[in-house]
Short mmCIF file of C-alpha atoms in Angstrom, two decimals:
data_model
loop_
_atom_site.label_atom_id
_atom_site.label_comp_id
_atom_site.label_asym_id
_atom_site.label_seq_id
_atom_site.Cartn_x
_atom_site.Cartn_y
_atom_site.Cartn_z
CA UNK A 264 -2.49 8.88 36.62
CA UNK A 265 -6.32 8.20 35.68
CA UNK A 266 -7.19 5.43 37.44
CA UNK A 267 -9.17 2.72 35.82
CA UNK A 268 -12.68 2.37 37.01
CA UNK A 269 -15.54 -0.13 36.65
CA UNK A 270 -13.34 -3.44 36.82
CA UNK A 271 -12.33 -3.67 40.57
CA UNK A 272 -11.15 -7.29 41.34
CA UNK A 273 -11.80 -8.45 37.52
CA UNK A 274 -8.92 -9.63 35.31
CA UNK A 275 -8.44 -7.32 32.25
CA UNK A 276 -6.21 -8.58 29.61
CA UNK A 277 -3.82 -6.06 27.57
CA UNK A 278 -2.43 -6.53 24.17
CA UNK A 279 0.49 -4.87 23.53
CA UNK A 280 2.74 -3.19 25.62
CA UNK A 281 4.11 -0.12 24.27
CA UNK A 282 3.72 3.18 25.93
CA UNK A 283 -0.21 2.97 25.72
CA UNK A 284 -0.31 -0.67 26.53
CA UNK A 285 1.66 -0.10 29.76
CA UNK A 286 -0.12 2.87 30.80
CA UNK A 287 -3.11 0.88 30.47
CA UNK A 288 -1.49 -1.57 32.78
CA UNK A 289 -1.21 0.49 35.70
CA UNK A 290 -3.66 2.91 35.23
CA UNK A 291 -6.06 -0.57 35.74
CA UNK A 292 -4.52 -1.49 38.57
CA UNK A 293 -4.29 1.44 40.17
CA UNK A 294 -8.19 1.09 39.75
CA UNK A 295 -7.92 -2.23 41.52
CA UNK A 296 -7.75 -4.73 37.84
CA UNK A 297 -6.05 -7.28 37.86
CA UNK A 298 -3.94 -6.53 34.77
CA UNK A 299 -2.56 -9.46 32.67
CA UNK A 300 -0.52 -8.37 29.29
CA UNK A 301 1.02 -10.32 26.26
CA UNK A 302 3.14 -8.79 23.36
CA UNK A 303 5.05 -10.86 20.48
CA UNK A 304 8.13 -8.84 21.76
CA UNK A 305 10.12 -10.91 24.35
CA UNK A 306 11.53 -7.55 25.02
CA UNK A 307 8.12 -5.77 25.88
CA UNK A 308 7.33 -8.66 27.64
CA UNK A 309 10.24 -8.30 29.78
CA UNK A 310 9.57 -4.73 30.51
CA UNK A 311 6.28 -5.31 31.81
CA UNK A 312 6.96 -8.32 33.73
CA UNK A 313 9.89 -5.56 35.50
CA UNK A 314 7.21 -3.14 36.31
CA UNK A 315 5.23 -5.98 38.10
CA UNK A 316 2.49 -6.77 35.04
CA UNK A 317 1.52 -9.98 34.94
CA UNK A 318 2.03 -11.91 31.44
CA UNK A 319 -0.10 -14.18 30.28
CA UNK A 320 0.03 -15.59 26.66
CA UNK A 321 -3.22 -14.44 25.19
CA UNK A 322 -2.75 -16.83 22.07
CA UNK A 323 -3.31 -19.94 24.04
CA UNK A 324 -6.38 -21.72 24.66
CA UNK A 325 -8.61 -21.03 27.67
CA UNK A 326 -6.51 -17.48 27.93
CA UNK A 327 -9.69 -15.43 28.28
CA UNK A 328 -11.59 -17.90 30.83
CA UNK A 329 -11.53 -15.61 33.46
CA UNK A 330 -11.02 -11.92 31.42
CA UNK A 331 -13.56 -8.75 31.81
CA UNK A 332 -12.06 -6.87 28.85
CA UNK A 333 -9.21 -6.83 26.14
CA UNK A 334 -7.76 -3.60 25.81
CA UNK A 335 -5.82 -3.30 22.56
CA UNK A 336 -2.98 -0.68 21.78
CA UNK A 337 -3.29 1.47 18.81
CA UNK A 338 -1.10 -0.32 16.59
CA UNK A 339 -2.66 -3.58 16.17
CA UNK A 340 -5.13 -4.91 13.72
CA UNK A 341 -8.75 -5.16 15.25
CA UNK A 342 -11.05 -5.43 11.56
CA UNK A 343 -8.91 -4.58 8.59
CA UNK A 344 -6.69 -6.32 6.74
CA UNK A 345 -7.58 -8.30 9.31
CA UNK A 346 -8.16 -8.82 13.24
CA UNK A 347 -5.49 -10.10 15.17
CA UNK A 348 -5.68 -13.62 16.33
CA UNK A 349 -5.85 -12.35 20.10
CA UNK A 350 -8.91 -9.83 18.97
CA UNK A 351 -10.77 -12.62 17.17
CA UNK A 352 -10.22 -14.84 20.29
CA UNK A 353 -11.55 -12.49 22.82
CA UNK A 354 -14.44 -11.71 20.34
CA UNK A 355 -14.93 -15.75 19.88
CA UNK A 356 -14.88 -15.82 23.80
CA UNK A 357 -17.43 -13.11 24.31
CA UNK A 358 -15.09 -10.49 25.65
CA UNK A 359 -15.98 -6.86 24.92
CA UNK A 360 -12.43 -5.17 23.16
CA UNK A 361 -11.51 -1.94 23.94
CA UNK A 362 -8.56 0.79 23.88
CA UNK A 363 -6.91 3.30 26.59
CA UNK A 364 -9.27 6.10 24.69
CA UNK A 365 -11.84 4.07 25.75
CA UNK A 366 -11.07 3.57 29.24
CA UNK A 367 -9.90 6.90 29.95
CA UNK A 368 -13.41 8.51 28.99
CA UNK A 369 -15.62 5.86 30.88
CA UNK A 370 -12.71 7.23 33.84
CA UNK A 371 -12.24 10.42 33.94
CA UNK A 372 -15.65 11.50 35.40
CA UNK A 373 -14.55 9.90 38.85
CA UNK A 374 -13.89 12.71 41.71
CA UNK A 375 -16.02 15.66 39.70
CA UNK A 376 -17.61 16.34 42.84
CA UNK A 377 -14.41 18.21 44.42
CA UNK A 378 -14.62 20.70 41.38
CA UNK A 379 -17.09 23.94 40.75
CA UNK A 380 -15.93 24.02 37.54
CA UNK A 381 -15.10 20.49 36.15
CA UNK A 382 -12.06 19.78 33.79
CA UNK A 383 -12.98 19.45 30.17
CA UNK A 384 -11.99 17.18 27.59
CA UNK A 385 -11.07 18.73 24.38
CA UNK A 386 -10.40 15.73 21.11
CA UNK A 387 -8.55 16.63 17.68
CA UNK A 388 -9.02 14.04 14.99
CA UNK A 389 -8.48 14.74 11.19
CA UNK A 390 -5.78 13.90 8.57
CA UNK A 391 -3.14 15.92 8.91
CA UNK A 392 -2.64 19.01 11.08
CA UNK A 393 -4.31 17.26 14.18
CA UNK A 394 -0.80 17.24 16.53
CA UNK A 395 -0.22 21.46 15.32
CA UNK A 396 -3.68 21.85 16.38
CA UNK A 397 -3.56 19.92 19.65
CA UNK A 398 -0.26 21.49 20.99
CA UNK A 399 -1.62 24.99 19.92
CA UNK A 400 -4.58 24.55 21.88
CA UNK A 401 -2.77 23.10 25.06
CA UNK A 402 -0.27 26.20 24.40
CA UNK A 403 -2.59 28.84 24.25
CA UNK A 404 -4.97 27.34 27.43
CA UNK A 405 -1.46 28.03 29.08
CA UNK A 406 -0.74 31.45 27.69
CA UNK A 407 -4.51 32.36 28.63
CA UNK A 408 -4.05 31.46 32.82
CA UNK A 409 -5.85 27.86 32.41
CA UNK A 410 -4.69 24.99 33.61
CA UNK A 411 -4.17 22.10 30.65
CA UNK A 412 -3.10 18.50 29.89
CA UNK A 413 -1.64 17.23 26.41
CA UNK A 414 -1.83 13.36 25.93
CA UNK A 415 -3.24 10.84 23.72
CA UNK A 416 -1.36 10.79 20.30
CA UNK A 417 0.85 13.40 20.94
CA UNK A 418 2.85 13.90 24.28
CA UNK A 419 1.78 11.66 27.62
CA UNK A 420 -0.07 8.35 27.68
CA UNK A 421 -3.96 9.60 28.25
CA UNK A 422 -3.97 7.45 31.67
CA UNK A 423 -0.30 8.60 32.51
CA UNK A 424 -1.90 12.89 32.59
CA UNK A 425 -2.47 14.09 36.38
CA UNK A 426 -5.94 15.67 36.64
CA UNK A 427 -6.28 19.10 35.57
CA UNK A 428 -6.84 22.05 38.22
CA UNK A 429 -10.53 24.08 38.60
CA UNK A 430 -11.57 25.13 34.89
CA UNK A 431 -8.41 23.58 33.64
CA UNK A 432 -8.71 21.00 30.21
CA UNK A 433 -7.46 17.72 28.52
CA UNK A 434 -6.40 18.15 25.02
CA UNK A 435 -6.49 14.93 23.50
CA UNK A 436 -4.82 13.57 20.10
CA UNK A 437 -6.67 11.00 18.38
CA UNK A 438 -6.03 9.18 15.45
CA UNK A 439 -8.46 6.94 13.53
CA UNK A 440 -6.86 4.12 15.19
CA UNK A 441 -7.89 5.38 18.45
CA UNK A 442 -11.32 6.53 17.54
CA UNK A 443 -12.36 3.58 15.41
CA UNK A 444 -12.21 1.37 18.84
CA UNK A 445 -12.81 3.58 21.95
CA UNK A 446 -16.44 1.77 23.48
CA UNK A 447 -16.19 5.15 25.08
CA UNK A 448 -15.92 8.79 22.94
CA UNK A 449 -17.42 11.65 24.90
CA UNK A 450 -15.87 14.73 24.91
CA UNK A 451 -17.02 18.55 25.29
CA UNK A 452 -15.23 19.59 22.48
CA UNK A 453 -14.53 17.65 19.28
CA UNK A 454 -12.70 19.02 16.52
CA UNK A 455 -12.47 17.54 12.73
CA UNK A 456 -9.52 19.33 10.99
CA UNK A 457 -9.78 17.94 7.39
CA UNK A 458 -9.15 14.59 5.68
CA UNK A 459 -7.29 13.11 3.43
CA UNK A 460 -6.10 9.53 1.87
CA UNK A 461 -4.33 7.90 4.52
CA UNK A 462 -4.07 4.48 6.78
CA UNK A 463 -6.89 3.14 4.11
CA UNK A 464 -5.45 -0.39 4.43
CA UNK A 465 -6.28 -0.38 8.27
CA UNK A 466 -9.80 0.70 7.70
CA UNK A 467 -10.56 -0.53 4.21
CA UNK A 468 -11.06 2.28 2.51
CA UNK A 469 -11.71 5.53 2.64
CA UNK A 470 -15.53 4.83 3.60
CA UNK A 471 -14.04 3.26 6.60
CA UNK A 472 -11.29 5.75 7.57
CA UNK A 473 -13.86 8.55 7.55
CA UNK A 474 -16.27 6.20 9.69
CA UNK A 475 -13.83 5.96 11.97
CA UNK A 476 -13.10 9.64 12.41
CA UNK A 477 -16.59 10.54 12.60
CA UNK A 478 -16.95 8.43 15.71
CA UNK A 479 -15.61 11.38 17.46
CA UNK A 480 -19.07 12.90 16.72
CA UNK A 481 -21.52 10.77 15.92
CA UNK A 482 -21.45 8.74 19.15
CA UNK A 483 -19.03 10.95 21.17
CA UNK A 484 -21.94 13.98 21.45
CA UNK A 485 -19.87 17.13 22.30
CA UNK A 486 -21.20 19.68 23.57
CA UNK A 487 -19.78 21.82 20.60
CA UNK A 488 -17.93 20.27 17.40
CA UNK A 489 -15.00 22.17 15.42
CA UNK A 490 -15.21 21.31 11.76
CA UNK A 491 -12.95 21.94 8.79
CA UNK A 492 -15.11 22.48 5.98
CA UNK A 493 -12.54 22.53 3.23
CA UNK A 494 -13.61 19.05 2.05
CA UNK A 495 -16.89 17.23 1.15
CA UNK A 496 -16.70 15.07 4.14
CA UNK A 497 -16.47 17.74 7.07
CA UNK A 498 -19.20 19.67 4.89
CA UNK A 499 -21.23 16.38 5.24
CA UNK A 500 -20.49 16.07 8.96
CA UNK A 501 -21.29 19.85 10.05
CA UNK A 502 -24.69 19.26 8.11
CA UNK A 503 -25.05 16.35 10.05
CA UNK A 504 -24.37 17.59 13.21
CA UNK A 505 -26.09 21.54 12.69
CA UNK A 506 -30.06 21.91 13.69
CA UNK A 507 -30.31 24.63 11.31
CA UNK A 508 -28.46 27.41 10.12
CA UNK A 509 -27.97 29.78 13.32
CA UNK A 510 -27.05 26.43 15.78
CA UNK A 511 -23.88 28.03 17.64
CA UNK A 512 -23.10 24.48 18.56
CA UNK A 513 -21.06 24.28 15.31
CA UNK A 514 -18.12 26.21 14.68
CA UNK A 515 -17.40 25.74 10.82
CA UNK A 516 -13.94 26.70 9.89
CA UNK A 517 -11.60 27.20 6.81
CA UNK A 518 -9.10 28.16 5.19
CA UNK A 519 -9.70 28.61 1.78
CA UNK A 520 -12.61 30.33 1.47
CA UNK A 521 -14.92 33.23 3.21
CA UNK A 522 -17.41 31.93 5.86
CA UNK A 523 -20.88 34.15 6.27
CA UNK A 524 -24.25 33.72 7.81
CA UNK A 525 -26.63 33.59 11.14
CA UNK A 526 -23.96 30.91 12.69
CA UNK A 527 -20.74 30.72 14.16
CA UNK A 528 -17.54 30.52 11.59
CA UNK A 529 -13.88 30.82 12.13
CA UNK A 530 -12.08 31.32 8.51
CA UNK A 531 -8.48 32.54 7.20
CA UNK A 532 -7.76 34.36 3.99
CA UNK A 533 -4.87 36.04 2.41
CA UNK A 534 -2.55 35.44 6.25
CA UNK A 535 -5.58 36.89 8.13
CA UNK A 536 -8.07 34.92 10.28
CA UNK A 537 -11.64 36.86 10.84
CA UNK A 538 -14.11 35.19 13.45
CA UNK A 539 -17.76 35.48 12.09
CA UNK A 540 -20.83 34.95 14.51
CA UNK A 541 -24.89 36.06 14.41
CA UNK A 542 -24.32 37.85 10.73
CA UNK A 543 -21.36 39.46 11.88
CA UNK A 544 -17.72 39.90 12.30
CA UNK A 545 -16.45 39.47 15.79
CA UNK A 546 -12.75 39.55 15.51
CA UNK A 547 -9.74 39.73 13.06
CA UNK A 548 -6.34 38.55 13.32
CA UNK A 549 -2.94 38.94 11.28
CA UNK A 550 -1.63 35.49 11.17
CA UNK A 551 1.16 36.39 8.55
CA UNK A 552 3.90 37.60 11.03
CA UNK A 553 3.22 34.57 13.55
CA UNK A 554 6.13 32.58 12.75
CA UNK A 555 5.27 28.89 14.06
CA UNK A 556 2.46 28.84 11.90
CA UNK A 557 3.78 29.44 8.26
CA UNK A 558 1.25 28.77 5.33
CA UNK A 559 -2.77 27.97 4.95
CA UNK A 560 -2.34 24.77 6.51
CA UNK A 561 -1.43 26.22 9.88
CA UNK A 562 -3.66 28.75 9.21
CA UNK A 563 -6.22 26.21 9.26
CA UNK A 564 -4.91 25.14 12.71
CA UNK A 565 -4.59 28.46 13.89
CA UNK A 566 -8.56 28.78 13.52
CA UNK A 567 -9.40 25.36 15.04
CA UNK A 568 -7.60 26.16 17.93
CA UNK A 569 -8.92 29.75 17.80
CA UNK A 570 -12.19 28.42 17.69
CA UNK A 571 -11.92 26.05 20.78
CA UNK A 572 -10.79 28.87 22.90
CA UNK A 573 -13.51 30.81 22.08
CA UNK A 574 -15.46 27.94 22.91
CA UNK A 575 -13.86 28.41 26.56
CA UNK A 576 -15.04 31.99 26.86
CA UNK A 577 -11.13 33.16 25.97
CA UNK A 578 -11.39 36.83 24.31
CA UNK A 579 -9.49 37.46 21.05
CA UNK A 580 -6.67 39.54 22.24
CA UNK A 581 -5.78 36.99 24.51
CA UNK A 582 -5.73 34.62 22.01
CA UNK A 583 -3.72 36.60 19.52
CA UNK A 584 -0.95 37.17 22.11
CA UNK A 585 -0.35 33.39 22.38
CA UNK A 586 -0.86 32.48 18.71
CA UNK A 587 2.29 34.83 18.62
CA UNK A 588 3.74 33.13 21.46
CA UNK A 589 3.61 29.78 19.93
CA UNK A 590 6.85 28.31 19.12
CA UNK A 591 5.95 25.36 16.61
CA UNK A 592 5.94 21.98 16.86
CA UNK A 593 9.48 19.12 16.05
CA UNK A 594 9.39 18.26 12.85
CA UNK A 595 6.29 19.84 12.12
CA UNK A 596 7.04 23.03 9.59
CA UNK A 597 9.69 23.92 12.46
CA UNK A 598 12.21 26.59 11.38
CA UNK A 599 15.88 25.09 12.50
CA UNK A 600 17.66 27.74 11.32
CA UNK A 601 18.34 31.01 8.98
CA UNK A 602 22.14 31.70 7.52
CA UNK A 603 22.46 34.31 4.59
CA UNK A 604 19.05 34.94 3.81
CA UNK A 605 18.09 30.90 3.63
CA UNK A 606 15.56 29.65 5.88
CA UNK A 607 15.60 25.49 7.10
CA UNK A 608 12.76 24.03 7.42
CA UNK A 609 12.40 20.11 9.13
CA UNK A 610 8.72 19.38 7.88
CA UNK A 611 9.68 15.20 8.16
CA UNK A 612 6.30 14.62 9.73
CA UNK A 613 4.76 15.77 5.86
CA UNK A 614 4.73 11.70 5.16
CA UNK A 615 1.87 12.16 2.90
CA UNK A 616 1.23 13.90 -0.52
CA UNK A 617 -1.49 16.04 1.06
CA UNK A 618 0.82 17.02 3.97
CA UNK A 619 3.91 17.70 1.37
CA UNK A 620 1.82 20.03 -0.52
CA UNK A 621 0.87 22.31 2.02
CA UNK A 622 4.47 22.72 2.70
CA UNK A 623 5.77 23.38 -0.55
CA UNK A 624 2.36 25.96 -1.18
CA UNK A 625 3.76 27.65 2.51
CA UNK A 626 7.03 29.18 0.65
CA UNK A 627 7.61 31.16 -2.75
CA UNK A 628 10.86 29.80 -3.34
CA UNK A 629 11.81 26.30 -1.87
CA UNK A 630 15.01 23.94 -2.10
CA UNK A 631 13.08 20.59 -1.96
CA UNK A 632 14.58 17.43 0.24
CA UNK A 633 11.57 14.65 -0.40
CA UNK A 634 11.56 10.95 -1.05
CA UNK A 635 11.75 8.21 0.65
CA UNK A 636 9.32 5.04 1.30
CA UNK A 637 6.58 5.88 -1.26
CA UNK A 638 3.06 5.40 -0.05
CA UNK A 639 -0.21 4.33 -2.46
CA UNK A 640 -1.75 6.68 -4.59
CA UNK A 641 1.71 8.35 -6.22
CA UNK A 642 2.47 11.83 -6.22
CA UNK A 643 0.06 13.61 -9.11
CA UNK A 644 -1.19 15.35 -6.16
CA UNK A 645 1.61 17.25 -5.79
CA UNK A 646 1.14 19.28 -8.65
CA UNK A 647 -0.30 22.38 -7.45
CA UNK A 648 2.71 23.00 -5.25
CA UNK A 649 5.80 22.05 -7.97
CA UNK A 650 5.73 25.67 -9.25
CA UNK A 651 7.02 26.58 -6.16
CA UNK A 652 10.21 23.92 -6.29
CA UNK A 653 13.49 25.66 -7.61
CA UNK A 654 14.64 22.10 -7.59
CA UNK A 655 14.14 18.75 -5.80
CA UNK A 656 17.09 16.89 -3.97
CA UNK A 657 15.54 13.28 -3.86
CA UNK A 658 16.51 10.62 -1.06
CA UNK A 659 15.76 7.20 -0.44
CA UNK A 660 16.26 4.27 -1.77
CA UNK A 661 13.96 4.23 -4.57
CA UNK A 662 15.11 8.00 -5.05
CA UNK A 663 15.70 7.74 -8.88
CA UNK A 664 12.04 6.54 -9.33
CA UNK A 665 10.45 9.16 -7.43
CA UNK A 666 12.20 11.86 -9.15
CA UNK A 667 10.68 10.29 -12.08
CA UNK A 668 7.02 11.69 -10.97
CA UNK A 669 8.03 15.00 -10.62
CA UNK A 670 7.50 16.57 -14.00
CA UNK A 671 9.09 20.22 -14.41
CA UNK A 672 11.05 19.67 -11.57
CA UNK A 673 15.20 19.49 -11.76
CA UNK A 674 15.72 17.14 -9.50
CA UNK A 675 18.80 15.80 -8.32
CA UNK A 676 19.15 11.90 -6.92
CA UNK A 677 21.06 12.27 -3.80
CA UNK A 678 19.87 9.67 -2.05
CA UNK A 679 21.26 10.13 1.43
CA UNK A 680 20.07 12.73 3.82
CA UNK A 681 23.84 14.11 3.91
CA UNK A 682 24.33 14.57 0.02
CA UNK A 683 20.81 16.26 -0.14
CA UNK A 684 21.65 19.03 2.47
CA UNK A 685 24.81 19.83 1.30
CA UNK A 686 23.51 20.18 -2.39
CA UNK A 687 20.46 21.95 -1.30
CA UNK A 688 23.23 24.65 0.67
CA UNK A 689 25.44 24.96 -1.77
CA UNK A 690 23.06 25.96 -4.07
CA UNK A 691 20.52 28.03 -2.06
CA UNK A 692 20.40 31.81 -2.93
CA UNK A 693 18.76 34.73 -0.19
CA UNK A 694 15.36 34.44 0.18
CA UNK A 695 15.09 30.54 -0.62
CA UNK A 696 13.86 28.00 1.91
CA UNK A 697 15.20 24.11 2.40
CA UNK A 698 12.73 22.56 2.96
CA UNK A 699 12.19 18.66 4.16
CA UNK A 700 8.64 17.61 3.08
CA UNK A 701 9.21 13.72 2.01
CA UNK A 702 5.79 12.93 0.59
CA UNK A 703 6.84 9.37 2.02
CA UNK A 704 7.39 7.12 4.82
CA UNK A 705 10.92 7.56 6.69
CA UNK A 706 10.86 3.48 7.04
CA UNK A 707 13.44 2.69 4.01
CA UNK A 708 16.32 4.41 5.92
CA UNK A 709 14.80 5.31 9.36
CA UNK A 710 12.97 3.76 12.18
CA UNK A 711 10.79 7.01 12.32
CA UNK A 712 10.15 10.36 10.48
CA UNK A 713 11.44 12.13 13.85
CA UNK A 714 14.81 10.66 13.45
CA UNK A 715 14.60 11.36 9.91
CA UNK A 716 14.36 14.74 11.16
CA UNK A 717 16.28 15.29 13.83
CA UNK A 718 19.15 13.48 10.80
CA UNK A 719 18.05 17.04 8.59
CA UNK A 720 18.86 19.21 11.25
CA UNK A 721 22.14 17.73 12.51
CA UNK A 722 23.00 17.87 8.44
CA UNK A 723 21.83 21.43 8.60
CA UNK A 724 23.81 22.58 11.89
CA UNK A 725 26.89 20.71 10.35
CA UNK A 726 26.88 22.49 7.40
CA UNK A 727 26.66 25.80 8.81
CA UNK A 728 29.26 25.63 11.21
CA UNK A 729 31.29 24.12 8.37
CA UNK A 730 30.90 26.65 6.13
#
């Protein structure tokens, strides 16, 4: 645990308590807070109230008399659509709001002095391939002898991690949520993967969903920032955050086109990755035979990641080595299984068009399972990759209408998870992939996209041993 520092004997008040909230909770105390929490959820509330948080019903009058700080868990509301009425109390009371993100950073710093070689903090923000890129990096510190700590978005609590041995590193997972609030953003590594439409109701618009992303950089300072260049807005922030052409501080990286020049780029084309510094080439890499990290958009992930360990002083080969090491991510492009020549493939976490896309461009031949809660915006986007579709097998309950939107495309309205694998079998020839990429939410007949997942692979296994 990270304790809490800065509000010894001071009453902090926490809103929400999910994982993050109740982390929060005892990482304060542990730094000698007085915690207080409230949650709409009698059942949270109960929770807490078992692991000895005090609850305190923040929606009352007079419930921030004697409060330091709000700390406020990812989920809720703290600008758009609107703030929470707990947020616009504490701001109508004077009290500064804040997140875990937040207190972690102003934190972690405490107890440097016992290292020569202090931990670093190492933050992945971006639209989609942010939790691949994360879980790479934390995998390959591993493979490369350094000791390393996954947490924020993906994996532990960031105040739950233990503190990282001599040289060792936190790799972080933030979302926009978490960077848009953080009073605190100061890591030695930042890394911008690429962005996309997405959460544009919580930050109204996308103005203010890349606002809150660039955070991260703007007032976090790394010491070196990771951008993906592929879009207008990371082009934007490198040129914002560059001196001038040859400042190594920058490591621009893509995957879709060539990268040259007096700086330092990271870039994959055709399956290979090439690492490009001072005017020259530094080191190549085959990424087409690394099989957790199938198509351009891990490839793009593959060269973040490359590109923080490189950062670390972490030579190629040793990087290579782990790249092939890597085993993939739940839900995430994961391959479940391979019977007669047909590969599965549980991509449930591809909620968005963007993310769907990349799936469908990662294989020549695919067996589509998609649908489900549609999000704004449609699905013209997906275009580019429906050449690739032999056919679609469309769930959900608005299935009928999103096979609608697919022009070219036999689809087939199966509706249920069940009826789409065993179509999708029965009809799959060698050398075709299943593949679930819903280009929607899982929330119409799930409570998340991992147990719409983990639904595709016990369809999958079923079917296999069945046939």
């Amino acid at each position: 645990m990270i304790p809490v520092q800065g509000f010894e004997h001071q009453a902090v008040a926490v809103l929400g308590l999910g994982r993050s909230g109740l982390s929060a909770a005892h990482a304060l105390r542990a730094g000698g807070a007085t915690p207080v929490g409230w949650d709409d959820n009698p059942r949270a509330r109960e929770r807490a109230l078992d692991e000895g948080i005090e609850i305190r019903d923040l929606t009352r009058a007079g419930a921030f008399d004697d409060v330091t700080c709000l700390v406020v868990s990812p989920g809720i509301p703290h600008l758009y659509p609107g703030p929470n009425p707990v947020v616009a109390a504490a701001w109508a009371a004077g009290v500064p709001v804040d997140n875990d993100i937040g207190l972690f950073f102003r934190s972690f710093a405490a107890g440097f002095d016992a290292y020569d070689s202090p931990p670093r903090v190492i933050a992945v923000t971006g639209s989609n391939g942010k939790s691949t890129t994360a879980a790479l990096i934390h995998h390959l510190l591993h493979e490369a002898g350094r000791d390393s700590e996954l947490a924020g978005n993906i994996g532990r609590g960031v105040l739950d991690i233990e503190m990282p041995g001599e040289g060792g590193a936190v790799v972080l997972e933030l979302s926009s949520y978490q960077t848009d609030l953080a009073r605190a953003l100061t890591p030695d590594i930042a890394v911008f993967t690429n962005l996309t439409p997405d959460h544009l109701d919580r930050h109204g618009g996308m103005g203010g969903y890349f606002a809150a992303k660039r955070r991260l950089f703007a007032e976090g300072g790394p010491d070196r920032a990771i951008i993906g260049v592929d879009e207008i807005e990371g082009q934007y922030l490198a040129n914002q955050i560059a001196m001038g052409p040859g400042d190594d501080r920058l490591i621009r990286v893509s995957a879709a086109r060539k990268l040259v020049g007096p700086g330092w780029q990271v870039y994959a084309r055709k399956g290979f990755l090439t690492e490009w510094r001072k005017g020259r080439q530094v080191a190549s890499i085959d990424l087409r035979g690394v099989a957790g990290l199938p198509g351009a958009h891990n490839h793009q992930n593959a060269c973040a990641a490359y590109a923080v360990l490189r950062a670390m002083g972490v030579a190629p080969k040793v990087i290579e080595q782990g790249l092939h090491s890597y085993p993939g991510l739940p839900h995430r492009s994961q391959r479940v299984a391979e019977a007669g020549g047909v590969a599965y493939v549980n991509d449930s976490k591809a909620t968005n068009v963007d993310s769907a896309l990349k799936a469908l461009l990662a294989f020549e031949r695919v067996r589509w399972i998609c649908g489900g809660l549609e999000k704004e915006g449609g699905l013209d986007g997906l275009a580019p990759g429906l050449g690739h579709v032999v056919k679609a097998y469309v769930i959900g309950r608005e299935a009928a209408g999103f096979a609608m939107q697919l022009p070219g495309v036999e689809a087939e309205v199966c509706t249920t998870m069940a009826q789409a694998v065993a179509a999708a079998m029965a009809e799959a020839e060698p050398g075709d992939v299943v593949l679930l990429a819903p280009a929607a939410a899982s929330f119409d007949q799930y409570d998340n996209f991992e147990q719409r997942g983990e639904d595709f692979i016990a369809c999958v296994m079923a079917g296999l041993r069945d046939g």
